[in-house]
mmCIF file of C-alpha atoms in Angstrom:
data_model
loop_
_atom_site.group_PDB
_atom_site.id
_atom_site.type_symbol
_atom_site.label_atom_id
_atom_site.label_comp_id
_atom_site.label_asym_id
_atom_site.label_seq_id
_atom_site.Cartn_x
_atom_site.Cartn_y
_atom_site.Cartn_z
ATOM 1 C CA MET A 1 0.000 0.000 0.000
ATOM 2 C CA GLY A 2 1.844 2.878 -1.277
ATOM 3 C CA PHE A 3 1.010 6.556 -1.317
ATOM 4 C CA ASP A 4 -1.528 7.567 -4.001
ATOM 5 C CA SER A 5 -0.838 11.200 -5.025
ATOM 6 C CA SER A 6 -4.105 11.511 -6.911
ATOM 7 C CA ARG A 7 -6.000 11.376 -3.671
ATOM 8 C CA THR A 8 -4.220 14.208 -1.925
ATOM 9 C CA VAL A 9 -6.225 17.054 -0.560
ATOM 10 C CA PRO A 10 -5.616 20.166 -2.617
ATOM 11 C CA THR A 11 -4.049 22.978 -0.684
ATOM 12 C CA LEU A 12 -5.490 26.441 -0.677
ATOM 13 C CA ALA A 13 -3.756 29.258 -2.455
ATOM 14 C CA PRO A 14 -1.733 31.476 -0.209
ATOM 15 C CA ALA A 15 -4.006 33.894 1.576
ATOM 16 C CA ARG A 16 -4.014 37.459 0.328
ATOM 17 C CA PRO A 17 -3.406 40.083 2.916
ATOM 18 C CA THR A 18 -6.701 41.583 3.984
ATOM 19 C CA THR A 19 -7.457 45.194 3.257
ATOM 20 C CA THR A 20 -7.853 47.275 6.357
ATOM 21 C CA ALA A 21 -10.660 49.715 6.920
ATOM 22 C CA ALA A 22 -8.178 52.586 6.723
ATOM 23 C CA GLU A 23 -6.953 51.439 3.310
ATOM 24 C CA LEU A 24 -10.535 51.128 2.067
ATOM 25 C CA ALA A 25 -11.354 54.612 3.338
ATOM 26 C CA ALA A 26 -8.242 56.030 1.678
ATOM 27 C CA THR A 27 -9.129 54.350 -1.612
ATOM 28 C CA GLU A 28 -12.688 55.683 -1.471
ATOM 29 C CA ALA A 29 -11.402 59.174 -0.681
ATOM 30 C CA ARG A 30 -9.015 59.066 -3.661
ATOM 31 C CA GLN A 31 -11.813 57.912 -5.942
ATOM 32 C CA ALA A 32 -14.136 60.645 -4.684
ATOM 33 C CA ALA A 33 -11.409 63.249 -5.161
ATOM 34 C CA THR A 34 -10.835 62.018 -8.712
ATOM 35 C CA VAL A 35 -14.557 62.313 -9.488
ATOM 36 C CA ARG A 36 -14.652 65.837 -8.002
ATOM 37 C CA ARG A 37 -11.531 66.812 -9.932
ATOM 38 C CA ARG A 38 -13.006 65.595 -13.212
ATOM 39 C CA ALA A 39 -16.271 67.419 -12.503
ATOM 40 C CA ASP A 40 -14.380 70.627 -11.651
ATOM 41 C CA LEU A 41 -12.300 70.393 -14.825
ATOM 42 C CA THR A 42 -15.404 69.725 -16.939
ATOM 43 C CA ARG A 43 -17.210 72.691 -15.380
ATOM 44 C CA PHE A 44 -14.111 74.844 -15.852
ATOM 45 C CA ALA A 45 -13.863 73.891 -19.542
ATOM 46 C CA ALA A 46 -17.555 74.742 -20.008
ATOM 47 C CA ASP A 47 -17.020 78.145 -18.346
ATOM 48 C CA VAL A 48 -14.048 78.841 -20.642
ATOM 49 C CA LYS A 49 -16.133 77.970 -23.699
ATOM 50 C CA GLY A 50 -18.946 80.179 -22.410
ATOM 51 C CA LEU A 51 -16.609 83.161 -22.110
ATOM 52 C CA GLU A 52 -15.146 82.450 -25.545
ATOM 53 C CA LEU A 53 -18.689 82.600 -26.901
ATOM 54 C CA ARG A 54 -19.283 85.911 -25.133
ATOM 55 C CA LEU A 55 -16.080 87.253 -26.654
ATOM 56 C CA ALA A 56 -17.323 86.251 -30.106
ATOM 57 C CA LEU A 57 -20.634 87.998 -29.381
ATOM 58 C CA ILE A 58 -18.823 91.150 -28.280
ATOM 59 C CA ASP A 59 -16.812 91.163 -31.507
ATOM 60 C CA ASP A 60 -19.879 90.434 -33.633
ATOM 61 C CA ARG A 61 -22.281 92.874 -31.958
ATOM 62 C CA PHE A 62 -19.908 95.567 -30.726
ATOM 63 C CA GLU A 63 -21.948 98.583 -31.890
ATOM 64 C CA ARG A 64 -25.232 97.052 -30.844
ATOM 65 C CA LEU A 65 -23.927 96.368 -27.323
ATOM 66 C CA ALA A 66 -22.409 99.842 -27.077
ATOM 67 C CA SER A 67 -25.697 101.472 -28.041
ATOM 68 C CA ARG A 68 -27.751 99.715 -25.365
ATOM 69 C CA PRO A 69 -29.453 101.897 -22.761
ATOM 70 C CA ASP A 70 -27.143 102.521 -19.830
ATOM 71 C CA GLU A 71 -29.049 100.425 -17.281
ATOM 72 C CA LEU A 72 -29.152 97.369 -19.570
ATOM 73 C CA TYR A 73 -25.507 97.840 -20.516
ATOM 74 C CA GLN A 74 -24.406 98.072 -16.872
ATOM 75 C CA ASP A 75 -26.383 94.919 -15.962
ATOM 76 C CA TRP A 76 -24.794 93.025 -18.862
ATOM 77 C CA ARG A 77 -21.363 94.367 -17.933
ATOM 78 C CA ARG A 78 -21.701 93.374 -14.252
ATOM 79 C CA ASP A 79 -22.695 89.865 -15.304
ATOM 80 C CA LEU A 80 -19.701 89.590 -17.628
ATOM 81 C CA VAL A 81 -17.265 90.917 -15.016
ATOM 82 C CA GLY A 82 -18.667 88.433 -12.484
ATOM 83 C CA ARG A 83 -18.100 85.564 -14.903
ATOM 84 C CA ILE A 84 -14.571 86.792 -15.619
ATOM 85 C CA ARG A 85 -13.721 86.950 -11.918
ATOM 86 C CA SER A 86 -15.251 83.544 -11.292
ATOM 87 C CA LEU A 87 -13.210 81.974 -14.078
ATOM 88 C CA ALA A 88 -10.021 83.640 -12.846
ATOM 89 C CA GLN A 89 -10.651 82.322 -9.317
ATOM 90 C CA LYS A 90 -11.358 78.798 -10.587
ATOM 91 C CA ALA A 91 -8.179 78.905 -12.659
ATOM 92 C CA ALA A 92 -6.178 80.001 -9.607
ATOM 93 C CA VAL A 93 -7.636 77.185 -7.489
ATOM 94 C CA LEU A 94 -6.958 74.582 -10.175
ATOM 95 C CA GLU A 95 -3.439 75.886 -10.700
ATOM 96 C CA ALA A 96 -2.719 75.825 -6.965
ATOM 97 C CA ALA A 97 -3.855 72.182 -6.890
ATOM 98 C CA ASP A 98 -1.619 71.512 -9.905
ATOM 99 C CA ASP A 99 -4.678 70.428 -11.909
ATOM 100 C CA LEU A 100 -4.433 73.085 -14.622
ATOM 101 C CA GLU A 101 -2.193 72.143 -17.504
ATOM 102 C CA PRO A 102 0.089 74.905 -18.830
ATOM 103 C CA HIS A 103 -1.638 75.158 -22.213
ATOM 104 C CA HIS A 104 -5.039 75.587 -20.493
ATOM 105 C CA ARG A 105 -3.577 78.205 -18.166
ATOM 106 C CA ASP A 106 -2.190 80.116 -21.159
ATOM 107 C CA ARG A 107 -5.518 79.825 -23.008
ATOM 108 C CA VAL A 108 -7.447 81.193 -20.026
ATOM 109 C CA ALA A 109 -4.946 84.011 -19.480
ATOM 110 C CA ALA A 110 -5.183 85.048 -23.143
ATOM 111 C CA LEU A 111 -8.985 84.881 -23.041
ATOM 112 C CA LEU A 112 -9.256 86.981 -19.895
ATOM 113 C CA LEU A 113 -6.818 89.562 -21.219
ATOM 114 C CA THR A 114 -8.615 89.788 -24.566
ATOM 115 C CA ILE A 115 -12.022 90.186 -22.915
ATOM 116 C CA ARG A 116 -10.590 92.866 -20.632
ATOM 117 C CA HIS A 117 -9.345 94.863 -23.633
ATOM 118 C CA ARG A 118 -12.598 94.410 -25.573
ATOM 119 C CA LEU A 119 -14.618 95.444 -22.542
ATOM 120 C CA GLY A 120 -12.485 98.583 -22.169
ATOM 121 C CA ALA A 121 -13.084 99.477 -25.812
ATOM 122 C CA LEU A 122 -16.775 98.732 -25.427
ATOM 123 C CA ASP A 123 -16.972 100.935 -22.310
ATOM 124 C CA ALA A 124 -15.322 103.801 -24.196
ATOM 125 C CA ARG A 125 -17.701 103.394 -27.149
ATOM 126 C CA HIS A 126 -20.713 103.168 -24.837
ATOM 127 C CA ALA A 127 -19.630 106.306 -22.964
ATOM 128 C CA ALA A 128 -19.172 108.158 -26.255
ATOM 129 C CA ARG A 129 -22.638 107.132 -27.431
ATOM 130 C CA GLN A 130 -24.195 108.067 -24.096
ATOM 131 C CA GLY A 131 -22.483 111.467 -24.221
ATOM 132 C CA ARG A 132 -23.802 112.083 -27.710
ATOM 133 C CA ARG A 133 -27.375 111.245 -26.664
ATOM 134 C CA GLY A 134 -27.224 113.573 -23.673
ATOM 135 C CA ARG A 135 -26.522 116.631 -25.809
#
């Protein structure tokens, strides 16, 4: 009666180390942060595109915007300035977190600078038109 190897009891695979609650919590936190980061970047990209559209509208309808009644013009201007500030703040937060790639940072900086110059020209044209109406 020899030893029959076909009848041996199979051994279990080596046990994997168990994941601790702290490791699970850290993994969940990283995943949540990644989701938030992606959502923030998507929202940021949409805001950039929105301001690019406004810039195109300013260029296309410059005279029409400048000739608006003062109260309507000031409301529109306040809204635009608020959006500009919001985008600049979001860009600063993303850059501080090292989430803003250099080419996006440059794109946003160029957009904000261009809108600032166009808004200055539009303000001057609006003031000139308002002065002409007052006479």
